[in-house]
């Protein structure tokens, strides 16, 4: 399926397919990821969400095209992609501070010779943008999940990306941490010219924050506003009938709880335990089609969620000094990264 | 060379320095241990201790093949074989066909067996037994010159690849998304380690080489809280172990390599205590 043109600058995926080891992981995925919008990718484990991210990052070969287009449909320059991974697989005992880590990515001078004052200032500024400047000299392995996620976000924003890919953690950060993270992302979206793609496992938060939702199961089953996608037959088919009703009916003040693990073999349904009046930011939606579902193919265990470790939600990015919600102490129960 | 000897005599008027082999050994220690230590910091953080061990073992095959091919120069044979072997392990490891541990173990035992097979033909292995334990007192001024070239070169290459390697060791996906060619960087590091190991192997020996790479870095890691401290502590511990070990061997009339490694192990034990105390 080819999408029709729309009038925002966007990342254009046209019939992207990925085949690996004899299995079709993605089949003709077409979508637009618009600048200034939070596009959220949902789907069950094995639906190809991680595969799609890896294709976007150029990690795995794919057919079809991924282009960065302006509002007139012309190709823009090279696409700079920022990436906040779901988890890091590093040794937490490693003598490496947040400063070392960020400096290593901003300069060629080897950080074992120290960090120069100019680079130090740049790193501090980058951390300040995500309200994490107090973490500069902390060893990376001693950061909580939420803190680490903020550090990763600071890193992903330098150099300034056209597309920011956020792989939401499946464990290690509670809902409050995720909310802070999404608040940060929302502010980012309003201030910077960035297209945001989030893989999320928390449908309630998706409802609340997403501008555009894409339901994936090897191909695009449905896309549109959260309300539209959540009401679609494909959504009920994937997440089970009644999910929508649950979402509407449950009390608002759901206890903060960890998002279900992407790896767990248990109930695959994401957390939809609470309702919220859906805040549908109605903005210019393209007239992109909402593809009706093909039959849901068999789950494919080969793809999805990498090696599912723990990390973190990023929390708030605030205007310097304005809010305190995103300070390190604002994360109620971050946990140490252990991989 | 005489000038350097003169400086040594003036700065360190030690009884041991009556012998020029001690002076040579001392200079070799000053050149070798910091480079091995620095490379060790990443081997430790990248969880590659076992890998460098396997690389050391491959030296036996290197010498054996050099002999078979009639190469006069042992060092050339070592360097060539070490590089090829390192790249091979690296590529196979990256193809992800089995766990890294298993692959390295397969390589390690294969190379020992192949080396023994060649060197032990006709019952002549005794001639090569020095390869196992090394002899730092056999360092010649020519060797020192080679080391004096290798050290700055090694540190320079190390400096050039460090940041990229660091990001790769924290998260390969993240590093790739920032345009780092992680396979190239990893292989470059592995080759650099192979070079350092092969340079040092004749003096330190197959059995102990890995200790010089890993122990100072492991001890330094217990004391450090950032990358810079890790490098500084590691180099200091490596140098101190080397110097103290050399003199301990001289006065105790025993193996220099073994003394150096034991002293490094002592530093490691102390660093563990210091770490526990600090926490």
PDB file of C-alpha atoms in Angstrom, chain A residues 111-334:
ATOM      1  CA  UNK A 111      38.148  10.408  27.908  1.00  0.00           C
ATOM      2  CA  UNK A 112      40.826   8.515  29.825  1.00  0.00           C
ATOM      3  CA  UNK A 113      42.966  11.601  29.368  1.00  0.00           C
ATOM      4  CA  UNK A 114      40.248  13.631  31.064  1.00  0.00           C
ATOM      5  CA  UNK A 115      37.477  15.921  29.825  1.00  0.00           C
ATOM      6  CA  UNK A 116      38.387  19.428  28.720  1.00  0.00           C
ATOM      7  CA  UNK A 117      36.518  22.412  30.120  1.00  0.00           C
ATOM      8  CA  UNK A 118      34.752  23.225  26.853  1.00  0.00           C
ATOM      9  CA  UNK A 119      33.445  19.720  26.388  1.00  0.00           C
ATOM     10  CA  UNK A 120      32.524  19.585  30.061  1.00  0.00           C
ATOM     11  CA  UNK A 121      30.418  22.720  29.613  1.00  0.00           C
ATOM     12  CA  UNK A 122      28.700  21.224  26.582  1.00  0.00           C
ATOM     13  CA  UNK A 123      27.919  18.019  28.418  1.00  0.00           C
ATOM     14  CA  UNK A 124      26.552  19.939  31.395  1.00  0.00           C
ATOM     15  CA  UNK A 125      24.354  21.956  29.057  1.00  0.00           C
ATOM     16  CA  UNK A 126      23.059  18.791  27.408  1.00  0.00           C
ATOM     17  CA  UNK A 127      22.297  17.306  30.810  1.00  0.00           C
ATOM     18  CA  UNK A 128      20.616  20.480  31.914  1.00  0.00           C
ATOM     19  CA  UNK A 129      18.220  20.220  28.986  1.00  0.00           C
ATOM     20  CA  UNK A 130      16.887  17.032  30.525  1.00  0.00           C
ATOM     21  CA  UNK A 131      17.280  18.260  34.103  1.00  0.00           C
ATOM     22  CA  UNK A 132      20.068  15.848  34.827  1.00  0.00           C
ATOM     23  CA  UNK A 133      23.050  18.105  35.439  1.00  0.00           C
ATOM     24  CA  UNK A 134      23.414  16.761  38.955  1.00  0.00           C
ATOM     25  CA  UNK A 135      24.185  13.350  37.485  1.00  0.00           C
ATOM     26  CA  UNK A 136      27.326  14.479  35.653  1.00  0.00           C
ATOM     27  CA  UNK A 137      29.866  12.920  37.980  1.00  0.00           C
ATOM     28  CA  UNK A 138      27.894   9.887  38.991  1.00  0.00           C
ATOM     29  CA  UNK A 139      29.063   6.493  37.736  1.00  0.00           C
ATOM     30  CA  UNK A 140      26.738   5.299  34.989  1.00  0.00           C
ATOM     31  CA  UNK A 141      26.118   2.035  36.809  1.00  0.00           C
ATOM     32  CA  UNK A 142      24.805   3.882  39.854  1.00  0.00           C
ATOM     33  CA  UNK A 143      22.062   5.750  38.003  1.00  0.00           C
ATOM     34  CA  UNK A 144      18.508   4.578  38.510  1.00  0.00           C
ATOM     35  CA  UNK A 145      16.480   3.482  35.539  1.00  0.00           C
ATOM     36  CA  UNK A 146      14.799   6.860  35.121  1.00  0.00           C
ATOM     37  CA  UNK A 147      18.048   8.747  35.534  1.00  0.00           C
ATOM     38  CA  UNK A 148      19.769   6.616  32.965  1.00  0.00           C
ATOM     39  CA  UNK A 149      16.934   7.165  30.535  1.00  0.00           C
ATOM     40  CA  UNK A 150      17.354  10.929  30.903  1.00  0.00           C
ATOM     41  CA  UNK A 151      21.070  10.608  30.262  1.00  0.00           C
ATOM     42  CA  UNK A 152      20.330   8.602  27.129  1.00  0.00           C
ATOM     43  CA  UNK A 153      17.855  11.220  26.008  1.00  0.00           C
ATOM     44  CA  UNK A 154      20.467  13.952  26.491  1.00  0.00           C
ATOM     45  CA  UNK A 155      22.809  11.905  24.354  1.00  0.00           C
ATOM     46  CA  UNK A 156      20.198  11.292  21.655  1.00  0.00           C
ATOM     47  CA  UNK A 157      19.589  15.046  21.341  1.00  0.00           C
ATOM     48  CA  UNK A 158      23.220  15.734  20.426  1.00  0.00           C
ATOM     49  CA  UNK A 159      23.682  16.215  17.568  1.00  0.00           C
ATOM     50  CA  UNK A 160      20.122  17.500  17.070  1.00  0.00           C
ATOM     51  CA  UNK A 161      18.169  14.701  15.386  1.00  0.00           C
ATOM     52  CA  UNK A 162      15.483  14.922  12.697  1.00  0.00           C
ATOM     53  CA  UNK A 163      14.004  11.706  13.987  1.00  0.00           C
ATOM     54  CA  UNK A 164      14.114  10.619  17.599  1.00  0.00           C
ATOM     55  CA  UNK A 165      13.450   6.934  18.177  1.00  0.00           C
ATOM     56  CA  UNK A 166      12.475   6.023  21.717  1.00  0.00           C
ATOM     57  CA  UNK A 167      12.298   2.407  22.698  1.00  0.00           C
ATOM     58  CA  UNK A 168      10.287   2.443  25.878  1.00  0.00           C
ATOM     59  CA  UNK A 169      11.592   0.225  28.619  1.00  0.00           C
ATOM     60  CA  UNK A 170       9.485  -2.779  29.459  1.00  0.00           C
ATOM     61  CA  UNK A 171      10.697  -2.946  33.001  1.00  0.00           C
ATOM     62  CA  UNK A 172      12.721  -1.000  35.494  1.00  0.00           C
ATOM     63  CA  UNK A 173      10.643   2.151  35.439  1.00  0.00           C
ATOM     64  CA  UNK A 174       7.209   2.604  36.906  1.00  0.00           C
ATOM     65  CA  UNK A 175       4.325   4.468  35.402  1.00  0.00           C
ATOM     66  CA  UNK A 176       5.219   7.734  37.088  1.00  0.00           C
ATOM     67  CA  UNK A 177       8.670   7.501  35.588  1.00  0.00           C
ATOM     68  CA  UNK A 178       7.153   6.861  32.183  1.00  0.00           C
ATOM     69  CA  UNK A 179       4.783   9.803  32.571  1.00  0.00           C
ATOM     70  CA  UNK A 180       7.669  12.094  33.398  1.00  0.00           C
ATOM     71  CA  UNK A 181       9.449  10.759  30.375  1.00  0.00           C
ATOM     72  CA  UNK A 182       6.471  11.419  28.132  1.00  0.00           C
ATOM     73  CA  UNK A 183       6.032  14.903  29.572  1.00  0.00           C
ATOM     74  CA  UNK A 184       9.618  15.585  28.610  1.00  0.00           C
ATOM     75  CA  UNK A 185       9.060  14.222  25.154  1.00  0.00           C
ATOM     76  CA  UNK A 186       5.933  16.326  24.755  1.00  0.00           C
ATOM     77  CA  UNK A 187       7.825  19.497  25.647  1.00  0.00           C
ATOM     78  CA  UNK A 188      10.531  18.490  23.263  1.00  0.00           C
ATOM     79  CA  UNK A 189       8.030  18.034  20.486  1.00  0.00           C
ATOM     80  CA  UNK A 190       6.660  21.511  21.026  1.00  0.00           C
ATOM     81  CA  UNK A 191      10.030  23.212  21.077  1.00  0.00           C
ATOM     82  CA  UNK A 192      12.098  21.406  18.532  1.00  0.00           C
ATOM     83  CA  UNK A 193      11.596  20.367  14.984  1.00  0.00           C
ATOM     84  CA  UNK A 194      11.785  16.663  15.600  1.00  0.00           C
ATOM     85  CA  UNK A 195       9.760  13.689  14.474  1.00  0.00           C
ATOM     86  CA  UNK A 196       9.253  11.360  17.409  1.00  0.00           C
ATOM     87  CA  UNK A 197       8.676   7.649  17.222  1.00  0.00           C
ATOM     88  CA  UNK A 198       7.957   5.822  20.455  1.00  0.00           C
ATOM     89  CA  UNK A 199       7.542   2.112  20.970  1.00  0.00           C
ATOM     90  CA  UNK A 200       5.190   1.778  23.884  1.00  0.00           C
ATOM     91  CA  UNK A 201       3.765  -1.019  25.946  1.00  0.00           C
ATOM     92  CA  UNK A 202       1.458   1.061  28.075  1.00  0.00           C
ATOM     93  CA  UNK A 203      -1.790   1.645  26.223  1.00  0.00           C
ATOM     94  CA  UNK A 204      -3.172   4.013  28.797  1.00  0.00           C
ATOM     95  CA  UNK A 205      -0.245   6.358  28.385  1.00  0.00           C
ATOM     96  CA  UNK A 206      -0.434   5.938  24.633  1.00  0.00           C
ATOM     97  CA  UNK A 207      -4.002   7.200  24.738  1.00  0.00           C
ATOM     98  CA  UNK A 208      -2.936  10.136  26.767  1.00  0.00           C
ATOM     99  CA  UNK A 209       0.141  11.265  24.916  1.00  0.00           C
ATOM    100  CA  UNK A 210       0.162   9.976  21.358  1.00  0.00           C
ATOM    101  CA  UNK A 211      -0.703  12.152  18.389  1.00  0.00           C
ATOM    102  CA  UNK A 212      -0.691   9.268  16.002  1.00  0.00           C
ATOM    103  CA  UNK A 213      -0.848   5.571  16.781  1.00  0.00           C
ATOM    104  CA  UNK A 214       0.275   2.718  14.578  1.00  0.00           C
ATOM    105  CA  UNK A 215      -0.809  -0.803  15.373  1.00  0.00           C
ATOM    106  CA  UNK A 216       1.685  -3.220  13.963  1.00  0.00           C
ATOM    107  CA  UNK A 217       1.637  -6.916  13.383  1.00  0.00           C
ATOM    108  CA  UNK A 218       4.171  -7.515  10.645  1.00  0.00           C
ATOM    109  CA  UNK A 219       2.231  -4.991   8.627  1.00  0.00           C
ATOM    110  CA  UNK A 220       0.223  -1.983   9.666  1.00  0.00           C
ATOM    111  CA  UNK A 221      -3.109  -3.192  11.025  1.00  0.00           C
ATOM    112  CA  UNK A 222      -4.475   0.228  11.879  1.00  0.00           C
ATOM    113  CA  UNK A 223      -3.246   3.776  12.190  1.00  0.00           C
ATOM    114  CA  UNK A 224      -4.745   7.086  13.114  1.00  0.00           C
ATOM    115  CA  UNK A 225      -5.588   8.986  16.259  1.00  0.00           C
ATOM    116  CA  UNK A 226      -5.509   6.972  19.496  1.00  0.00           C
ATOM    117  CA  UNK A 227      -9.302   6.981  19.598  1.00  0.00           C
ATOM    118  CA  UNK A 228      -9.605   5.657  16.092  1.00  0.00           C
ATOM    119  CA  UNK A 229      -7.042   2.940  16.523  1.00  0.00           C
ATOM    120  CA  UNK A 230      -8.367   1.839  19.895  1.00  0.00           C
ATOM    121  CA  UNK A 231     -11.844   1.558  18.415  1.00  0.00           C
ATOM    122  CA  UNK A 232     -10.743  -0.413  15.409  1.00  0.00           C
ATOM    123  CA  UNK A 233     -11.610  -4.077  14.980  1.00  0.00           C
ATOM    124  CA  UNK A 234      -7.917  -4.858  14.512  1.00  0.00           C
ATOM    125  CA  UNK A 235      -7.166  -3.448  17.961  1.00  0.00           C
ATOM    126  CA  UNK A 236      -9.742  -5.698  19.553  1.00  0.00           C
ATOM    127  CA  UNK A 237      -8.428  -8.608  17.634  1.00  0.00           C
ATOM    128  CA  UNK A 238      -4.858  -8.024  18.779  1.00  0.00           C
ATOM    129  CA  UNK A 239      -5.400  -6.992  22.356  1.00  0.00           C
ATOM    130  CA  UNK A 240      -8.629  -8.866  22.951  1.00  0.00           C
ATOM    131  CA  UNK A 241     -12.197  -7.720  22.884  1.00  0.00           C
ATOM    132  CA  UNK A 242     -13.126  -5.637  25.859  1.00  0.00           C
ATOM    133  CA  UNK A 243      -9.777  -3.951  26.203  1.00  0.00           C
ATOM    134  CA  UNK A 244     -11.365  -0.734  25.106  1.00  0.00           C
ATOM    135  CA  UNK A 245     -14.185  -1.089  27.611  1.00  0.00           C
ATOM    136  CA  UNK A 246     -11.687  -1.752  30.362  1.00  0.00           C
ATOM    137  CA  UNK A 247      -9.844   1.326  29.384  1.00  0.00           C
ATOM    138  CA  UNK A 248     -12.942   3.386  29.649  1.00  0.00           C
ATOM    139  CA  UNK A 249     -14.326   1.886  32.804  1.00  0.00           C
ATOM    140  CA  UNK A 250     -11.498   1.571  35.279  1.00  0.00           C
ATOM    141  CA  UNK A 251     -10.791   4.149  37.932  1.00  0.00           C
ATOM    142  CA  UNK A 252      -8.404   6.875  37.048  1.00  0.00           C
ATOM    143  CA  UNK A 253      -5.975   6.553  39.873  1.00  0.00           C
ATOM    144  CA  UNK A 254      -4.367   3.349  38.863  1.00  0.00           C
ATOM    145  CA  UNK A 255      -1.539   2.333  41.099  1.00  0.00           C
ATOM    146  CA  UNK A 256       1.812   2.945  39.580  1.00  0.00           C
ATOM    147  CA  UNK A 257       3.072  -0.301  38.328  1.00  0.00           C
ATOM    148  CA  UNK A 258       5.672  -1.619  36.083  1.00  0.00           C
ATOM    149  CA  UNK A 259       4.823  -2.146  32.502  1.00  0.00           C
ATOM    150  CA  UNK A 260       4.555  -5.767  31.587  1.00  0.00           C
ATOM    151  CA  UNK A 261       7.791  -7.214  30.439  1.00  0.00           C
ATOM    152  CA  UNK A 262       8.167  -7.640  26.740  1.00  0.00           C
ATOM    153  CA  UNK A 263       9.831 -10.961  27.234  1.00  0.00           C
ATOM    154  CA  UNK A 264       7.449 -12.544  29.623  1.00  0.00           C
ATOM    155  CA  UNK A 265       5.514 -15.414  28.297  1.00  0.00           C
ATOM    156  CA  UNK A 266       2.578 -14.441  30.390  1.00  0.00           C
ATOM    157  CA  UNK A 267      -0.345 -12.309  29.495  1.00  0.00           C
ATOM    158  CA  UNK A 268       0.744 -10.287  26.542  1.00  0.00           C
ATOM    159  CA  UNK A 269      -1.797  -7.593  27.011  1.00  0.00           C
ATOM    160  CA  UNK A 270      -0.326  -4.273  27.862  1.00  0.00           C
ATOM    161  CA  UNK A 271      -1.488  -2.382  30.825  1.00  0.00           C
ATOM    162  CA  UNK A 272      -4.843  -0.831  30.232  1.00  0.00           C
ATOM    163  CA  UNK A 273      -6.084  -0.829  33.748  1.00  0.00           C
ATOM    164  CA  UNK A 274      -7.162   2.734  34.030  1.00  0.00           C
ATOM    165  CA  UNK A 275      -9.127   5.156  32.067  1.00  0.00           C
ATOM    166  CA  UNK A 276      -8.633   8.711  31.244  1.00  0.00           C
ATOM    167  CA  UNK A 277     -10.639  10.991  29.116  1.00  0.00           C
ATOM    168  CA  UNK A 278      -8.766  10.644  25.947  1.00  0.00           C
ATOM    169  CA  UNK A 279      -7.072  13.840  25.081  1.00  0.00           C
ATOM    170  CA  UNK A 280      -7.065  13.705  21.389  1.00  0.00           C
ATOM    171  CA  UNK A 281      -4.955  16.470  20.184  1.00  0.00           C
ATOM    172  CA  UNK A 282      -6.696  17.005  16.981  1.00  0.00           C
ATOM    173  CA  UNK A 283      -4.225  18.410  14.686  1.00  0.00           C
ATOM    174  CA  UNK A 284      -3.700  18.096  11.056  1.00  0.00           C
ATOM    175  CA  UNK A 285      -3.769  14.472  10.451  1.00  0.00           C
ATOM    176  CA  UNK A 286      -2.766  13.456   7.081  1.00  0.00           C
ATOM    177  CA  UNK A 287      -5.280  11.668   5.061  1.00  0.00           C
ATOM    178  CA  UNK A 288      -3.183   8.593   5.377  1.00  0.00           C
ATOM    179  CA  UNK A 289      -5.245   5.573   5.174  1.00  0.00           C
ATOM    180  CA  UNK A 290      -5.875   3.344   8.060  1.00  0.00           C
ATOM    181  CA  UNK A 291      -5.193   0.026   6.634  1.00  0.00           C
ATOM    182  CA  UNK A 292      -7.589  -2.558   7.729  1.00  0.00           C
ATOM    183  CA  UNK A 293      -6.037  -5.611   9.099  1.00  0.00           C
ATOM    184  CA  UNK A 294      -4.844  -8.532   7.202  1.00  0.00           C
ATOM    185  CA  UNK A 295      -5.297 -11.725   9.067  1.00  0.00           C
ATOM    186  CA  UNK A 296      -3.067 -11.709  12.099  1.00  0.00           C
ATOM    187  CA  UNK A 297      -0.166 -13.918  11.138  1.00  0.00           C
ATOM    188  CA  UNK A 298       1.563 -16.241  13.499  1.00  0.00           C
ATOM    189  CA  UNK A 299       3.663 -14.685  16.159  1.00  0.00           C
ATOM    190  CA  UNK A 300       7.254 -14.662  15.408  1.00  0.00           C
ATOM    191  CA  UNK A 301       9.527 -15.209  18.346  1.00  0.00           C
ATOM    192  CA  UNK A 302      12.630 -14.560  16.337  1.00  0.00           C
ATOM    193  CA  UNK A 303      12.302 -10.830  16.299  1.00  0.00           C
ATOM    194  CA  UNK A 304      11.161  -8.577  19.045  1.00  0.00           C
ATOM    195  CA  UNK A 305      12.526  -6.857  22.037  1.00  0.00           C
ATOM    196  CA  UNK A 306      16.123  -7.732  21.670  1.00  0.00           C
ATOM    197  CA  UNK A 307      17.421  -9.175  24.845  1.00  0.00           C
ATOM    198  CA  UNK A 308      14.918  -7.554  27.095  1.00  0.00           C
ATOM    199  CA  UNK A 309      16.941  -6.195  29.943  1.00  0.00           C
ATOM    200  CA  UNK A 310      15.911  -3.517  32.253  1.00  0.00           C
ATOM    201  CA  UNK A 311      16.092   0.122  31.898  1.00  0.00           C
ATOM    202  CA  UNK A 312      14.336   2.972  32.556  1.00  0.00           C
ATOM    203  CA  UNK A 313      12.024   5.647  31.702  1.00  0.00           C
ATOM    204  CA  UNK A 314      13.189   9.059  31.142  1.00  0.00           C
ATOM    205  CA  UNK A 315      11.484  11.658  33.057  1.00  0.00           C
ATOM    206  CA  UNK A 316      10.935  15.222  32.699  1.00  0.00           C
ATOM    207  CA  UNK A 317      12.796  17.655  30.738  1.00  0.00           C
ATOM    208  CA  UNK A 318      11.948  21.059  31.978  1.00  0.00           C
ATOM    209  CA  UNK A 319      12.841  24.531  31.185  1.00  0.00           C
ATOM    210  CA  UNK A 320      15.944  25.196  33.155  1.00  0.00           C
ATOM    211  CA  UNK A 321      14.979  25.745  36.700  1.00  0.00           C
ATOM    212  CA  UNK A 322      11.288  25.948  36.129  1.00  0.00           C
ATOM    213  CA  UNK A 323       9.869  22.725  37.415  1.00  0.00           C
ATOM    214  CA  UNK A 324      11.104  20.295  39.901  1.00  0.00           C
ATOM    215  CA  UNK A 325       9.222  17.250  38.823  1.00  0.00           C
ATOM    216  CA  UNK A 326      12.055  15.896  36.868  1.00  0.00           C
ATOM    217  CA  UNK A 327      14.783  16.149  39.408  1.00  0.00           C
ATOM    218  CA  UNK A 328      16.513  12.947  40.318  1.00  0.00           C
ATOM    219  CA  UNK A 329      14.382  12.638  43.390  1.00  0.00           C
ATOM    220  CA  UNK A 330      11.271  12.818  41.299  1.00  0.00           C
ATOM    221  CA  UNK A 331      11.590   9.242  40.269  1.00  0.00           C
ATOM    222  CA  UNK A 332       9.762   7.216  42.778  1.00  0.00           C
ATOM    223  CA  UNK A 333      11.198   3.835  42.260  1.00  0.00           C
ATOM    224  CA  UNK A 334      13.861   3.743  39.698  1.00  0.00           C
TER     225      UNK A 334
END
